[in-house]
Tab-separated table of C-alpha atoms in Angstrom:
chain	number	residue	atom	x	y	z
G	1	MET	CA	28.285	-192.269	-86.325
G	2	GLU	CA	27.594	-191.191	-89.865
G	3	GLN	CA	30.294	-189.549	-91.927
G	4	ILE	CA	29.335	-186.854	-94.414
G	5	ILE	CA	31.926	-185.896	-97.013
G	6	GLU	CA	31.621	-182.869	-99.247
G	7	ARG	CA	34.105	-182.618	-102.135
G	8	ASN	CA	34.442	-179.767	-104.587
G	9	LYS	CA	37.018	-180.172	-107.337
G	10	GLY	CA	38.312	-177.892	-110.052
G	11	PHE	CA	39.522	-174.977	-107.974
G	12	ASN	CA	42.332	-172.605	-108.939
G	13	ASP	CA	45.475	-174.184	-110.369
G	14	GLY	CA	43.951	-177.635	-110.087
G	15	GLN	CA	43.802	-177.498	-106.296
G	16	GLN	CA	40.924	-179.165	-104.541
G	17	ARG	CA	38.621	-177.720	-101.950
G	18	SER	CA	37.600	-180.372	-99.472
G	19	ARG	CA	35.431	-180.436	-96.388
G	20	TYR	CA	34.739	-183.477	-94.248
G	21	MET	CA	31.982	-183.383	-91.660
G	22	PHE	CA	31.258	-185.890	-88.912
G	23	THR	CA	27.646	-186.211	-87.786
G	24	LEU	CA	27.505	-187.412	-84.178
G	25	GLY	CA	25.417	-190.369	-83.140
G	26	GLU	CA	23.557	-190.775	-79.877
G	27	TYR	CA	26.725	-190.786	-77.753
G	28	GLU	CA	28.992	-187.757	-77.960
G	29	LEU	CA	32.731	-188.222	-77.688
G	30	PRO	CA	34.475	-186.108	-75.012
G	31	LEU	CA	36.578	-184.579	-77.824
G	32	TYR	CA	35.306	-184.799	-81.396
G	33	VAL	CA	35.953	-183.340	-84.838
G	34	ASP	CA	33.014	-181.390	-86.236
G	35	SER	CA	34.581	-180.642	-89.628
G	36	ILE	CA	37.984	-180.508	-91.280
G	37	GLY	CA	39.185	-179.351	-94.667
G	38	ILE	CA	41.171	-177.155	-96.997
G	39	ASN	CA	40.103	-174.081	-98.961
G	40	PRO	CA	42.532	-172.964	-101.717
G	41	ASP	CA	40.582	-169.745	-102.277
G	42	GLN	CA	39.210	-168.625	-98.948
G	43	GLU	CA	36.154	-166.421	-99.201
G	44	ALA	CA	35.198	-163.692	-96.719
G	45	VAL	CA	33.332	-164.947	-93.640
G	46	ASP	CA	31.342	-162.711	-91.298
G	47	ARG	CA	29.990	-164.426	-88.183
G	48	THR	CA	28.252	-161.868	-86.009
G	49	LYS	CA	27.379	-164.546	-83.450
G	50	GLY	CA	30.510	-166.602	-83.825
G	51	TYR	CA	30.729	-170.317	-84.569
G	52	PRO	CA	29.183	-172.944	-82.234
G	53	CYS	CA	32.393	-175.033	-82.056
G	54	PHE	CA	36.067	-174.358	-81.453
G	55	HIS	CA	37.592	-173.317	-84.773
G	56	TRP	CA	41.235	-173.621	-85.817
G	57	LEU	CA	42.143	-171.782	-89.040
G	58	GLN	CA	45.637	-171.490	-90.516
G	59	THR	CA	47.150	-170.026	-93.661
G	60	ILE	CA	48.762	-172.200	-96.328
G	61	GLU	CA	49.452	-169.483	-98.905
G	62	GLY	CA	48.765	-165.791	-99.233
G	63	GLU	CA	47.575	-163.815	-96.257
G	64	GLY	CA	44.332	-163.336	-94.425
G	65	GLU	CA	42.996	-160.640	-92.165
G	66	PHE	CA	40.915	-161.204	-89.032
G	67	GLU	CA	38.788	-158.722	-87.197
G	68	LEU	CA	37.922	-159.536	-83.609
G	69	ASN	CA	36.491	-157.085	-81.075
G	70	GLY	CA	37.295	-154.228	-83.418
G	71	ILE	CA	40.975	-155.221	-83.685
G	72	LYS	CA	42.527	-156.459	-86.929
G	73	TYR	CA	45.045	-159.307	-87.046
G	74	SER	CA	47.098	-160.563	-89.983
G	75	LEU	CA	47.346	-164.279	-90.715
G	76	PRO	CA	50.325	-164.998	-93.030
G	77	PRO	CA	51.760	-168.507	-93.662
G	78	GLY	CA	53.000	-170.192	-90.514
G	79	ASN	CA	50.236	-168.552	-88.486
G	80	GLY	CA	46.935	-169.815	-87.139
G	81	SER	CA	44.021	-168.782	-84.985
G	82	LEU	CA	42.102	-170.843	-82.455
G	83	LEU	CA	38.689	-169.263	-82.071
G	84	PHE	CA	36.518	-170.130	-79.090
G	85	PRO	CA	32.810	-170.893	-79.597
G	86	ASP	CA	30.324	-168.057	-80.076
G	87	VAL	CA	32.985	-165.349	-80.433
G	88	PRO	CA	31.923	-162.853	-83.160
G	89	HIS	CA	34.552	-162.497	-85.883
G	90	PHE	CA	35.184	-161.587	-89.483
G	91	TYR	CA	37.954	-162.785	-91.781
G	92	THR	CA	38.885	-162.270	-95.406
G	93	ALA	CA	41.861	-162.323	-97.771
G	94	LYS	CA	44.039	-159.237	-97.679
G	95	PRO	CA	43.272	-156.877	-100.592
G	96	GLY	CA	44.857	-158.080	-103.811
G	97	LYS	CA	45.962	-161.390	-102.309
G	98	LYS	CA	44.695	-164.916	-102.724
G	99	TRP	CA	44.315	-166.743	-99.443
G	100	ALA	CA	44.509	-170.527	-99.032
G	101	THR	CA	43.571	-172.041	-95.673
G	102	MET	CA	43.245	-175.275	-93.712
G	103	TYR	CA	40.925	-175.669	-90.753
G	104	VAL	CA	39.395	-177.980	-88.204
G	105	THR	CA	36.351	-177.328	-86.027
G	106	PHE	CA	35.778	-179.388	-82.916
G	107	GLY	CA	33.885	-179.705	-79.661
G	108	GLY	CA	33.083	-182.123	-76.856
G	109	VAL	CA	32.377	-181.966	-73.139
G	110	LEU	CA	36.103	-182.098	-72.357
G	111	ALA	CA	37.296	-179.766	-75.123
G	112	ALA	CA	37.417	-176.584	-73.039
G	113	SER	CA	39.020	-178.236	-69.993
G	114	MET	CA	41.598	-179.994	-72.172
G	115	LEU	CA	42.549	-176.726	-73.828
G	116	ALA	CA	42.755	-175.074	-70.406
G	117	SER	CA	45.164	-177.793	-69.276
G	118	LEU	CA	47.305	-176.828	-72.284
G	119	GLY	CA	47.230	-173.191	-71.203
G	120	ILE	CA	44.682	-172.106	-73.824
G	121	ARG	CA	41.699	-170.406	-72.184
G	122	GLN	CA	40.628	-167.900	-74.813
G	123	THR	CA	40.933	-167.171	-78.519
G	124	GLU	CA	44.626	-167.342	-79.438
G	125	TRP	CA	46.823	-166.215	-82.340
G	126	LEU	CA	49.830	-168.447	-82.854
G	127	ASN	CA	52.804	-168.701	-85.147
G	128	TRP	CA	55.415	-171.438	-85.523
G	129	ASN	CA	58.730	-172.202	-87.177
G	130	GLU	CA	58.778	-173.684	-90.658
G	131	ASP	CA	60.054	-177.069	-89.439
G	132	ALA	CA	57.302	-177.461	-86.813
G	133	PRO	CA	54.932	-180.409	-87.562
G	134	ILE	CA	51.697	-178.454	-87.037
G	135	THR	CA	50.842	-178.181	-90.738
G	136	SER	CA	51.870	-181.753	-91.569
G	137	GLN	CA	49.722	-183.101	-88.711
G	138	LEU	CA	46.648	-181.241	-89.967
G	139	GLU	CA	47.362	-182.434	-93.525
G	140	SER	CA	47.561	-185.991	-92.176
G	141	MET	CA	44.172	-185.596	-90.503
G	142	ILE	CA	42.635	-184.356	-93.758
G	143	LYS	CA	44.108	-187.294	-95.708
G	144	GLN	CA	42.803	-189.693	-93.080
G	145	ALA	CA	39.323	-188.204	-93.374
G	146	GLN	CA	39.535	-188.605	-97.150
G	147	HIS	CA	40.559	-192.255	-97.190
G	148	ASP	CA	39.384	-193.719	-93.880
G	149	GLU	CA	35.762	-194.596	-93.166
G	150	ASP	CA	35.905	-193.347	-89.601
G	151	ARG	CA	32.281	-194.051	-88.770
G	152	THR	CA	32.804	-193.750	-85.016
G	153	GLY	CA	34.910	-190.591	-85.170
G	154	LEU	CA	37.417	-192.208	-82.784
G	155	ASN	CA	40.362	-191.956	-85.168
G	156	ALA	CA	39.641	-188.291	-85.818
G	157	SER	CA	39.326	-187.656	-82.079
G	158	ALA	CA	42.712	-189.276	-81.377
G	159	GLN	CA	44.397	-187.305	-84.159
G	160	LEU	CA	42.772	-184.094	-82.941
G	161	TYR	CA	44.212	-184.598	-79.456
G	162	ARG	CA	47.665	-185.028	-80.982
G	163	PHE	CA	47.185	-181.898	-83.088
G	164	LEU	CA	46.184	-179.769	-80.110
G	165	THR	CA	49.207	-180.918	-78.107
G	166	MET	CA	51.391	-179.929	-81.076
G	167	ILE	CA	49.891	-176.441	-80.979
G	168	LYS	CA	50.896	-176.296	-77.315
G	169	ILE	CA	54.434	-177.575	-77.948
G	170	TYR	CA	55.323	-175.674	-81.119
G	171	GLY	CA	53.014	-172.655	-81.101
G	172	GLN	CA	54.412	-169.232	-80.194
G	173	LYS	CA	52.282	-166.489	-78.684
G	174	GLY	CA	53.087	-162.799	-78.748
G	175	GLY	CA	56.641	-163.316	-79.982
G	176	ARG	CA	57.487	-165.612	-77.053
G	177	SER	CA	59.402	-168.848	-77.597
G	178	SER	CA	57.488	-172.121	-77.918
G	179	VAL	CA	57.628	-174.963	-75.385
G	180	PHE	CA	59.723	-176.888	-77.917
G	181	GLN	CA	62.270	-174.068	-78.101
G	182	HIS	CA	62.513	-173.973	-74.302
G	183	LEU	CA	63.026	-177.754	-74.241
G	184	GLU	CA	65.799	-177.443	-76.826
G	185	LYS	CA	67.618	-175.013	-74.550
G	186	LEU	CA	67.146	-177.292	-71.555
G	187	ASP	CA	68.008	-180.535	-73.341
G	188	PRO	CA	71.715	-180.746	-72.293
G	189	LEU	CA	70.759	-180.228	-68.648
G	190	LEU	CA	67.887	-182.736	-68.804
G	191	HIS	CA	70.278	-185.395	-70.126
G	192	TRP	CA	72.802	-184.493	-67.414
G	193	LEU	CA	70.140	-184.850	-64.713
G	194	ASP	CA	69.150	-188.294	-66.040
G	195	PHE	CA	72.649	-189.470	-65.090
G	196	HIS	CA	73.297	-187.363	-61.972
G	197	TYR	CA	69.904	-187.190	-60.195
G	198	GLY	CA	71.296	-189.508	-57.505
G	199	ASP	CA	73.835	-186.897	-56.368
G	200	PRO	CA	72.351	-185.343	-53.186
G	201	ASP	CA	74.606	-182.296	-53.526
G	202	ILE	CA	73.056	-181.010	-56.789
G	203	SER	CA	71.992	-177.393	-56.316
G	204	LEU	CA	70.154	-174.878	-58.446
G	205	THR	CA	73.499	-173.199	-59.119
G	206	ASP	CA	74.986	-176.498	-60.327
G	207	MET	CA	72.125	-176.937	-62.791
G	208	ALA	CA	72.407	-173.367	-64.072
G	209	GLU	CA	76.152	-173.802	-64.599
G	210	GLN	CA	75.515	-176.780	-66.894
G	211	LEU	CA	73.893	-174.341	-69.328
G	212	GLY	CA	76.033	-171.312	-68.519
G	213	ILE	CA	73.034	-169.230	-67.471
G	214	SER	CA	71.736	-167.618	-64.279
G	215	SER	CA	69.591	-169.510	-61.781
G	216	ARG	CA	66.785	-167.031	-62.361
G	217	TYR	CA	66.767	-167.598	-66.116
G	218	LEU	CA	66.964	-171.355	-65.566
G	219	ASN	CA	63.812	-171.274	-63.451
G	220	SER	CA	62.134	-169.150	-66.100
G	221	LEU	CA	62.920	-171.782	-68.768
G	222	PHE	CA	61.582	-174.595	-66.578
G	223	ARG	CA	58.384	-172.709	-65.811
G	224	GLN	CA	57.800	-172.098	-69.530
G	225	ALA	CA	58.531	-175.718	-70.441
G	226	PHE	CA	57.082	-177.639	-67.468
G	227	GLY	CA	55.203	-175.135	-65.329
G	228	ILE	CA	57.506	-175.787	-62.342
G	229	THR	CA	60.925	-174.653	-61.085
G	230	ALA	CA	64.157	-176.447	-61.919
G	231	TYR	CA	64.500	-177.908	-58.426
G	232	ALA	CA	60.883	-179.080	-58.412
G	233	TYR	CA	61.666	-180.886	-61.681
G	234	LEU	CA	64.652	-182.596	-60.018
G	235	ILE	CA	62.472	-183.770	-57.117
G	236	ARG	CA	59.909	-185.213	-59.537
G	237	LEU	CA	62.679	-186.912	-61.509
G	238	ARG	CA	63.993	-188.513	-58.315
G	239	MET	CA	60.500	-189.771	-57.486
G	240	ILE	CA	60.126	-191.273	-60.967
G	241	LYS	CA	63.503	-193.007	-60.757
G	242	SER	CA	62.739	-194.402	-57.314
G	243	LYS	CA	59.400	-195.769	-58.557
G	244	GLU	CA	61.126	-197.355	-61.541
G	245	MET	CA	63.559	-199.141	-59.241
G	246	MET	CA	60.806	-200.394	-56.929
G	247	SER	CA	58.294	-201.374	-59.624
G	248	LEU	CA	60.915	-203.408	-61.533
G	249	GLY	CA	61.407	-205.682	-58.555
G	250	ASP	CA	64.566	-204.131	-57.180
G	251	LYS	CA	65.251	-205.917	-53.886
G	252	ARG	CA	67.215	-203.063	-52.339
G	253	SER	CA	66.006	-201.648	-49.058
G	254	ILE	CA	64.121	-198.363	-48.859
G	255	LYS	CA	67.288	-196.820	-47.394
G	256	GLU	CA	69.292	-197.901	-50.449
G	257	ILE	CA	66.585	-196.738	-52.866
G	258	ALA	CA	66.571	-193.379	-51.093
G	259	GLN	CA	70.337	-193.002	-51.413
G	260	LEU	CA	70.318	-193.975	-55.107
G	261	SER	CA	67.545	-191.423	-55.683
G	262	GLY	CA	69.532	-188.545	-54.195
G	263	TYR	CA	68.392	-188.594	-50.561
G	264	ARG	CA	70.855	-188.911	-47.675
G	265	ASP	CA	68.113	-189.369	-45.090
G	266	PRO	CA	65.591	-192.214	-45.724
G	267	SER	CA	62.966	-190.438	-43.613
G	268	HIS	CA	63.236	-187.400	-45.884
G	269	PHE	CA	62.744	-189.677	-48.903
G	270	ILE	CA	59.726	-191.395	-47.332
G	271	ALA	CA	58.143	-188.022	-46.506
G	272	ALA	CA	58.799	-186.675	-50.002
G	273	PHE	CA	57.442	-189.867	-51.575
G	274	GLY	CA	54.294	-189.745	-49.452
G	275	LYS	CA	53.690	-186.106	-50.369
G	276	ALA	CA	54.112	-186.833	-54.079
G	277	GLU	CA	52.307	-190.185	-54.304
G	278	GLY	CA	49.936	-190.219	-51.338
G	279	ILE	CA	51.348	-193.566	-50.115
G	280	THR	CA	54.578	-194.812	-48.560
G	281	PRO	CA	57.313	-196.527	-50.611
G	282	GLU	CA	56.439	-199.878	-49.001
G	283	GLN	CA	52.771	-199.413	-49.900
G	284	PHE	CA	53.852	-198.610	-53.457
G	285	ARG	CA	55.744	-201.894	-53.599
G	286	LYS	CA	52.747	-203.842	-52.306
G	287	LEU	CA	50.523	-202.093	-54.855
G	288	HIS	CA	52.738	-203.593	-57.569
G	289	GLY	CA	52.799	-207.008	-55.925
G	290	LEU	CA	56.357	-206.614	-54.668
G	291	THR	CA	57.795	-206.958	-51.190
G	292	THR	CA	61.314	-206.872	-49.801
G	293	THR	CA	62.834	-210.066	-48.584
């Protein structure tokens, strides 16, 4: 893979405009960076047919204005837009304001499906708190492109995946809290469950009381953070803990593993394990080269 680097120095206040482009070789990565850079004096851009790749654009300083489907959106600092391919758009600095931006464009056969798995299925407008690492991660990618001869594009691809997951974790849509903010609220309960998952009497009410909130709001937080209910999370946690015990060579019987994992009835544990893993606990042990004595 050939790397093309375009540098333009001498911009306003000594800032540097940089753009790094990666020309793909014969074999296309499932997720690749097309270009990445910084523009300290963003010019107006009018794309009547959109851009052929996914396009992330965020504000560093000043404020920009987007127009999409006849609707105008503001893009102040701490805000970014993820544009899908071939979506017509126009953006420019707000009148009387200088606009500095950072961006990354990307594609790949798995790009759309990966974004969908992160809950991003169309052009999105996101904002984030000042302490969120979204900007620092993109800055790190730009510095890597500047100093690293990434001729395969693999390093850029790995960093891009990390960046997109950060958008999912820290990005806020439509004034709603981010996944990170939901996790912060749930953190005391998650720690409590790590120590008490083996108690078969834990109920949804018990979990809600740990945070002093209603069961309904608790489920809402879990759905926003994990996509499942609070009790479904507990069941998955119990499965994980039981697998840890068995895969580490624990010689306890399946009945004992079941009890330690929060199940009074071993048959209930075996059924739940089979539903979650597609195999029985004994088959799981054999898969890891372990058998009971």
